[in-house]
Coordinates of C-alpha atoms and ligand atoms in Angstrom, one line a residue:
M1 CA -124.6 72.3 165.8
T2 CA -124.5 72.5 169.6
D3 CA -121.7 70.8 171.6
E4 CA -124.3 68.3 172.9
A5 CA -125.4 67.4 169.4
L6 CA -121.8 66.4 168.6
H7 CA -121.8 63.6 171.2
P8 CA -122.0 60.2 169.7
F9 CA -124.8 59.4 172.1
G10 CA -127.6 61.3 173.8
P11 CA -131.0 62.8 173.3
H12 CA -130.4 63.9 169.7
F13 CA -130.6 60.2 168.9
G14 CA -134.1 60.1 170.5
F15 CA -135.4 60.6 174.0
G16 CA -137.9 58.3 175.6
L17 CA -139.6 57.4 178.9
Y18 CA -140.1 53.8 179.9
V19 CA -142.7 53.2 182.7
H20 CA -142.5 49.8 184.4
W21 CA -145.8 48.5 185.9
P22 CA -144.7 45.5 187.8
Y23 CA -148.0 43.6 188.5
C24 CA -149.5 40.7 186.6
A25 CA -152.7 38.8 187.0
R26 CA -150.6 35.7 187.2
I27 CA -146.9 35.0 186.9
C28 CA -145.8 33.0 183.8
P29 CA -143.3 30.1 184.5
Y30 CA -140.7 31.4 182.0
C31 CA -140.7 35.0 183.2
D32 CA -137.7 36.6 184.8
F33 CA -138.8 40.2 184.7
N34 CA -139.4 42.3 187.8
V35 CA -143.0 41.2 188.4
Y36 CA -145.4 40.6 191.3
A37 CA -148.9 39.1 191.6
A38 CA -151.5 41.8 191.2
K39 CA -153.9 40.5 193.8
D40 CA -156.3 43.2 194.9
R41 CA -153.8 46.0 195.2
D42 CA -154.8 49.6 195.0
P43 CA -152.6 51.0 192.2
S44 CA -152.9 54.7 193.2
L45 CA -149.9 54.9 195.5
L46 CA -147.6 53.4 192.9
V47 CA -149.1 55.6 190.1
E48 CA -148.5 58.7 192.2
A49 CA -144.9 57.5 193.0
I50 CA -144.2 57.0 189.3
C51 CA -145.5 60.5 188.5
A52 CA -143.4 62.1 191.3
D53 CA -140.3 60.1 190.0
I54 CA -140.8 61.5 186.5
R55 CA -140.9 65.0 187.9
A56 CA -137.7 64.2 189.9
H57 CA -136.0 63.2 186.7
R58 CA -136.8 66.5 185.2
N59 CA -135.0 68.3 188.0
R60 CA -131.9 66.3 187.2
M61 CA -132.2 66.9 183.4
P62 CA -133.4 70.5 183.0
E63 CA -132.0 70.8 179.5
H64 CA -133.6 67.8 177.8
G65 CA -136.3 68.6 175.3
A66 CA -139.7 66.9 174.8
L67 CA -140.1 63.2 174.7
D68 CA -140.2 61.2 171.4
S69 CA -141.8 58.2 173.0
V70 CA -143.4 56.8 176.1
Y71 CA -143.5 53.0 176.6
L72 CA -145.7 51.5 179.3
G73 CA -144.4 48.0 179.9
G74 CA -144.1 45.5 182.6
G75 CA -145.5 43.4 184.1
T76 CA -149.0 44.1 182.8
P77 CA -149.8 47.8 182.4
S78 CA -153.1 46.9 180.7
L79 CA -154.3 46.3 184.3
L80 CA -154.2 50.0 184.7
A81 CA -157.4 52.1 184.3
P82 CA -157.3 54.7 181.5
G83 CA -157.4 57.4 184.2
D84 CA -154.2 56.1 185.8
V85 CA -152.5 56.0 182.4
E86 CA -153.6 59.5 181.8
R87 CA -152.1 60.6 185.1
I88 CA -148.7 59.2 184.1
L89 CA -148.8 60.7 180.7
K90 CA -149.9 64.0 182.1
A91 CA -147.0 64.0 184.5
A92 CA -144.6 63.2 181.6
D93 CA -146.0 66.0 179.5
E94 CA -145.8 68.5 182.4
A95 CA -142.3 67.5 183.3
F96 CA -140.7 67.2 179.8
G97 CA -143.3 67.8 177.2
V98 CA -144.4 65.0 174.9
K99 CA -143.9 65.8 171.2
P100 CA -146.9 66.0 169.0
G101 CA -147.2 62.6 167.3
A102 CA -144.9 60.9 169.8
E103 CA -145.3 57.2 170.0
I104 CA -147.2 56.1 173.2
T105 CA -147.2 52.4 173.5
L106 CA -149.0 50.2 176.1
E107 CA -148.3 46.5 176.5
A108 CA -151.5 44.5 176.9
N109 CA -152.5 41.0 177.7
P110 CA -155.2 39.6 175.3
N111 CA -157.8 39.1 178.0
D112 CA -157.3 42.8 179.2
V113 CA -157.7 44.0 175.6
M114 CA -161.2 42.4 175.5
R115 CA -162.1 43.9 178.9
A116 CA -160.4 47.2 178.7
D117 CA -161.8 50.6 177.8
L118 CA -159.6 50.9 174.6
A119 CA -161.3 54.1 173.5
G120 CA -160.5 55.5 177.0
L121 CA -156.8 54.4 176.7
R122 CA -156.7 56.1 173.3
S123 CA -158.2 59.3 174.7
A124 CA -155.6 59.1 177.5
G125 CA -152.9 59.4 174.8
V126 CA -152.0 55.8 174.0
N127 CA -151.6 55.4 170.2
R128 CA -149.9 52.0 169.9
L129 CA -150.8 48.7 171.6
S130 CA -148.4 45.8 171.9
V131 CA -150.4 42.6 172.5
G132 CA -148.8 39.7 174.3
V133 CA -150.3 36.9 172.1
Q134 CA -147.2 34.6 172.5
S135 CA -148.8 31.8 170.4
L136 CA -151.9 30.9 168.4
R137 CA -151.7 27.2 169.6
D138 CA -153.8 26.4 172.7
S139 CA -151.4 23.7 173.8
A140 CA -148.4 26.1 173.6
L141 CA -150.4 28.8 175.5
A142 CA -151.2 26.2 178.2
F143 CA -147.5 25.2 178.4
L144 CA -146.4 28.8 178.7
G145 CA -148.9 29.3 181.5
R146 CA -150.9 32.0 179.8
D147 CA -154.4 32.7 180.8
H148 CA -155.8 33.3 177.3
D149 CA -156.5 30.9 174.4
A150 CA -155.8 31.2 170.7
D151 CA -159.4 32.4 169.9
G152 CA -159.1 35.1 172.6
A153 CA -155.8 36.2 171.2
R154 CA -157.2 36.5 167.7
A155 CA -160.2 38.5 168.9
S156 CA -158.0 40.8 171.0
V157 CA -155.7 41.7 168.0
A158 CA -158.8 42.4 165.8
Q159 CA -160.2 44.6 168.6
A160 CA -156.9 46.4 169.1
M161 CA -156.7 47.1 165.4
R162 CA -160.1 48.6 165.3
V163 CA -159.0 51.2 167.8
F164 CA -155.3 51.8 167.3
R165 CA -153.4 52.8 164.2
S166 CA -150.4 50.8 165.2
V167 CA -150.6 47.4 166.8
S168 CA -147.8 45.0 167.6
V169 CA -148.0 41.3 168.4
D170 CA -145.5 39.4 170.6
L171 CA -144.8 35.8 169.9
I172 CA -142.6 33.1 171.6
Y173 CA -141.1 30.4 169.5
A174 CA -138.4 27.8 169.6
R175 CA -140.5 26.1 172.2
P176 CA -139.5 22.6 173.4
E177 CA -140.4 20.0 170.7
Q178 CA -141.9 22.6 168.4
Q179 CA -141.8 21.4 164.8
A180 CA -140.8 23.6 161.9
D181 CA -143.9 22.8 159.8
D182 CA -146.2 23.5 162.7
W183 CA -144.4 26.8 163.3
Q184 CA -144.8 27.6 159.7
N185 CA -148.6 27.1 159.9
E186 CA -148.8 29.1 163.1
L187 CA -146.9 32.0 161.5
A188 CA -149.4 31.9 158.6
D189 CA -152.2 32.1 161.1
V190 CA -150.5 35.1 162.8
L191 CA -149.9 36.9 159.5
A192 CA -153.6 36.5 158.7
L193 CA -154.3 38.8 161.6
G194 CA -152.8 41.6 159.5
M195 CA -151.0 43.5 162.3
P196 CA -148.3 45.9 161.1
H197 CA -145.6 44.9 163.6
L198 CA -144.4 41.6 165.1
S199 CA -141.9 40.9 167.8
L200 CA -140.7 37.3 167.9
Y201 CA -138.6 36.0 170.8
E202 CA -137.1 32.6 171.1
L203 CA -138.0 30.9 174.4
T204 CA -135.1 31.5 176.7
I205 CA -135.2 29.5 179.9
K206 CA -133.6 31.3 182.8
E207 CA -132.2 29.9 186.0
G208 CA -134.5 30.4 189.0
T209 CA -137.7 30.5 187.0
P210 CA -140.2 27.6 187.3
F211 CA -139.1 26.6 183.8
G212 CA -135.5 26.7 184.8
L213 CA -136.2 24.4 187.7
A214 CA -138.2 22.1 185.5
V215 CA -135.2 21.8 183.1
G216 CA -133.0 21.0 186.1
R217 CA -135.4 18.1 187.0
G218 CA -135.4 16.9 183.5
Q219 CA -139.1 17.7 183.0
I220 CA -138.4 20.2 180.1
T221 CA -135.8 19.9 177.4
P222 CA -135.0 23.2 175.7
M223 CA -134.8 23.2 171.9
P224 CA -131.2 22.5 170.8
D225 CA -129.3 25.5 169.6
D226 CA -129.0 24.3 166.0
D227 CA -132.7 23.7 165.8
Q228 CA -133.3 27.2 167.2
A229 CA -131.0 28.7 164.6
D230 CA -132.9 26.8 161.8
M231 CA -136.2 28.1 163.2
F232 CA -134.8 31.7 163.3
E233 CA -133.8 31.5 159.7
L234 CA -137.1 30.0 158.7
T235 CA -138.9 32.8 160.5
Q236 CA -136.8 35.5 158.8
D237 CA -137.5 34.0 155.5
I238 CA -141.3 33.6 155.9
L239 CA -141.8 37.1 157.3
G240 CA -139.5 38.7 154.7
K241 CA -141.6 37.1 151.9
A242 CA -144.8 38.2 153.7
G243 CA -143.9 41.9 153.7
L244 CA -142.8 42.1 157.3
P245 CA -139.0 42.2 157.0
A246 CA -136.8 42.3 160.1
Y247 CA -135.7 45.8 161.0
E248 CA -134.0 44.4 164.1
V249 CA -132.9 41.0 165.2
S250 CA -136.4 40.2 166.8
N251 CA -138.6 42.8 165.3
H252 CA -140.5 43.0 162.0
A253 CA -142.5 45.8 160.6
M254 CA -144.7 46.3 157.5
S255 CA -143.2 49.8 156.9
P256 CA -140.9 52.2 158.6
E257 CA -143.8 54.2 160.1
H258 CA -144.6 51.0 162.2
Q259 CA -141.1 50.5 163.5
S260 CA -140.9 51.0 167.2
V261 CA -139.7 54.6 167.8
H262 CA -139.1 53.7 171.5
N263 CA -136.9 50.6 170.9
L264 CA -135.0 52.5 168.2
I265 CA -133.9 54.9 170.9
Y266 CA -132.4 52.1 172.9
W267 CA -130.7 50.7 169.8
Q268 CA -129.4 54.0 168.4
G269 CA -127.8 55.3 171.6
G270 CA -130.5 57.8 172.6
D271 CA -131.5 58.8 176.1
W272 CA -134.3 57.2 178.1
I273 CA -135.7 57.6 181.6
G274 CA -137.0 54.6 183.4
A275 CA -139.7 55.1 186.0
G276 CA -141.4 52.5 188.1
P277 CA -139.9 49.6 190.2
G278 CA -136.7 48.1 188.6
A279 CA -136.8 50.4 185.6
H280 CA -133.4 51.2 184.0
G281 CA -132.4 54.4 182.4
R282 CA -129.5 55.9 180.3
V283 CA -129.2 59.7 180.3
T284 CA -126.7 62.1 179.1
V285 CA -126.0 65.1 181.3
G286 CA -123.1 67.5 180.8
G287 CA -121.6 65.2 178.1
H288 CA -121.4 62.2 180.4
R289 CA -123.6 59.1 180.2
Y290 CA -125.2 57.8 183.3
A291 CA -126.9 54.5 184.0
Y292 CA -129.3 53.9 186.8
E293 CA -131.9 51.4 188.0
A294 CA -134.9 52.2 190.2
H295 CA -135.4 50.1 193.3
R296 CA -137.0 46.8 192.3
R297 CA -139.5 46.2 195.0
P298 CA -142.6 48.3 194.5
E299 CA -143.0 49.1 198.2
V300 CA -139.4 50.2 198.5
Y301 CA -139.6 52.2 195.3
T302 CA -142.8 53.9 196.5
A303 CA -141.4 54.6 200.0
N304 CA -138.2 56.1 198.5
V305 CA -140.1 58.4 196.3
Q306 CA -142.2 59.5 199.2
A307 CA -139.2 60.0 201.5
L308 CA -136.4 61.0 199.2
G309 CA -138.3 62.4 196.2
S310 CA -137.0 59.9 193.7
G311 CA -137.1 56.1 193.2
W312 CA -133.6 55.4 192.0
G313 CA -130.3 54.8 193.8
D314 CA -127.1 56.4 192.8
A315 CA -126.6 56.8 189.0
E316 CA -123.4 55.3 187.7
R317 CA -121.3 57.4 185.4
L318 CA -120.3 55.1 182.6
E319 CA -116.7 54.8 181.4
P320 CA -115.9 55.4 177.7
N321 CA -115.3 51.7 177.0
A322 CA -118.6 50.6 178.6
I323 CA -120.4 53.3 176.6
A324 CA -118.7 52.1 173.4
Q325 CA -119.4 48.5 174.0
E326 CA -123.1 49.2 174.7
L327 CA -123.3 51.4 171.6
L328 CA -121.9 48.6 169.5
A329 CA -124.0 45.8 171.0
M330 CA -127.2 47.8 170.7
G331 CA -126.3 49.6 167.4
L332 CA -125.7 46.4 165.5
R333 CA -129.2 45.1 166.3
P334 CA -131.3 47.3 163.9
A335 CA -130.9 46.6 160.2
S336 CA -129.7 50.2 159.7
G337 CA -126.5 49.3 161.6
I338 CA -124.2 51.8 163.3
D339 CA -121.6 54.3 162.2
I340 CA -118.3 52.9 163.5
A341 CA -117.0 56.5 163.8
R342 CA -119.4 56.9 166.8
I343 CA -117.9 53.9 168.6
E344 CA -114.4 55.1 167.9
A345 CA -115.2 58.6 169.1
V346 CA -116.3 57.3 172.4
S347 CA -113.6 54.6 173.0
G348 CA -110.7 56.6 171.5
R349 CA -109.4 53.5 169.6
P350 CA -110.2 52.0 166.2
V351 CA -112.6 49.1 165.7
S352 CA -110.5 46.4 164.0
R353 CA -110.9 46.7 160.2
E354 CA -109.3 43.2 159.9
K355 CA -112.0 41.6 161.9
I356 CA -114.7 43.6 160.0
A357 CA -113.1 42.3 156.7
V358 CA -113.3 38.7 157.9
F359 CA -116.9 39.1 158.9
V360 CA -117.7 40.7 155.5
D361 CA -116.1 37.8 153.7
Q362 CA -118.1 35.4 155.8
G363 CA -121.3 37.2 154.7
W364 CA -122.2 38.1 158.3
V365 CA -122.0 41.9 158.0
T366 CA -121.9 44.7 155.4
F367 CA -119.6 47.7 155.8
D368 CA -120.6 50.6 153.7
Q369 CA -119.3 54.2 154.2
G370 CA -118.4 53.5 157.8
V371 CA -121.8 51.9 158.7
L372 CA -121.6 48.4 160.0
S373 CA -124.8 46.3 159.6
L374 CA -125.6 42.6 160.2
T375 CA -126.8 40.6 157.3
P376 CA -129.7 38.1 157.9
S377 CA -127.2 35.3 158.6
G378 CA -125.2 37.6 160.8
R379 CA -128.2 38.3 163.0
L380 CA -127.9 34.8 164.3
L381 CA -124.5 35.6 165.5
A382 CA -125.2 39.1 166.8
D383 CA -123.8 38.6 170.3
A384 CA -120.7 36.7 169.3
L385 CA -119.8 39.2 166.6
T386 CA -120.3 42.1 169.0
A387 CA -118.0 40.4 171.6
Q388 CA -115.3 39.9 168.9
L389 CA -115.4 43.5 167.8
A390 CA -115.4 44.8 171.3
S391 CA -112.4 42.8 172.4
Ligands
SF4_1 S1 -147.6 38.5 181.7 FE1 -145.6 39.0 180.9 S2 -144.5 40.2 182.5 FE2 -146.3 39.1 183.5 S3 -145.4 37.2 184.2 FE3 -146.2 36.8 182.2 S4 -144.4 37.1 180.8 FE4 -144.0 38.1 182.8

């Protein structure tokens, strides 16, 4: 085993590339991502900047092996033409190599799925599509400001499944005034689509978004926490019985081969590069873990790549405690849990066995041969339990 492989974090836990495409046809009122209206922009300058940025990362990380995954997210990367996707994937392959069979995901809006050259995207290298369905209720889609309807969403998933072996669907639930029985019916409709992977997110209303302002004006009332918790448990129960158990707090897969390789890299303490405006990365070089964020504004990012060769500012060398806390917070999310010895090796101090014993007694975690995992009821408390263990 090499010295590098002995580290409790790093590329031996997986190595991925996240590409952020920041443009959207329109901006949804709940969104707080780094996004900008697409308008009639020419994508070529930003595509070229992303490719150059990926090459610059290689110069900084000459010893990293080939990529296990590439994830094109955003924003709306399904606005990109297959040729542009191919340029980005080619740059990644030339810089680092992309392993045979690596997972290559593209996030897609339903309307783009119906318009896009899916076969062209597949030829470019994409092998997994993540479709932003969000809901199969027209009233909810209108509330969420989406530009597709439920029929369009259904058609897009069917179309995606004809072309790609692995398809994921994103949903937003715990919407204001959403009723449990209606959600149950909606989930049944979603399950009828037959996709092998589902990501379900509770609607989180962030300050500064149009929804956040509407809450301030009393126009929207978020679902109370207790009702959200009930809906989370109902969702876990329905999907477990339907053969799509949770393998992570918000993610469900029909079988291990459909679990997201890319997201598992985040959760398991692997390395990832972020390219594109506002993209984050975590990389291990010389045994140290570095965090960095690319410039958020596309024009600044592009200008920096052109002038300086790379799109990110200074990388921050993370202190052991920060690494340990992140490993714990992320490592508890997947059902496989995390080996506590890894946390202790980084922080140099034991994780409290007393606290773990209390959590086991409460039925929130299991602790088996040093591996700490959340139970289904513990998933509801993931953030609070992590904070307790890290203190
Ligand atoms: S499409 Fe997605 S990324 Fe774009 S604004 Fe809507 S929620 Fe945000």
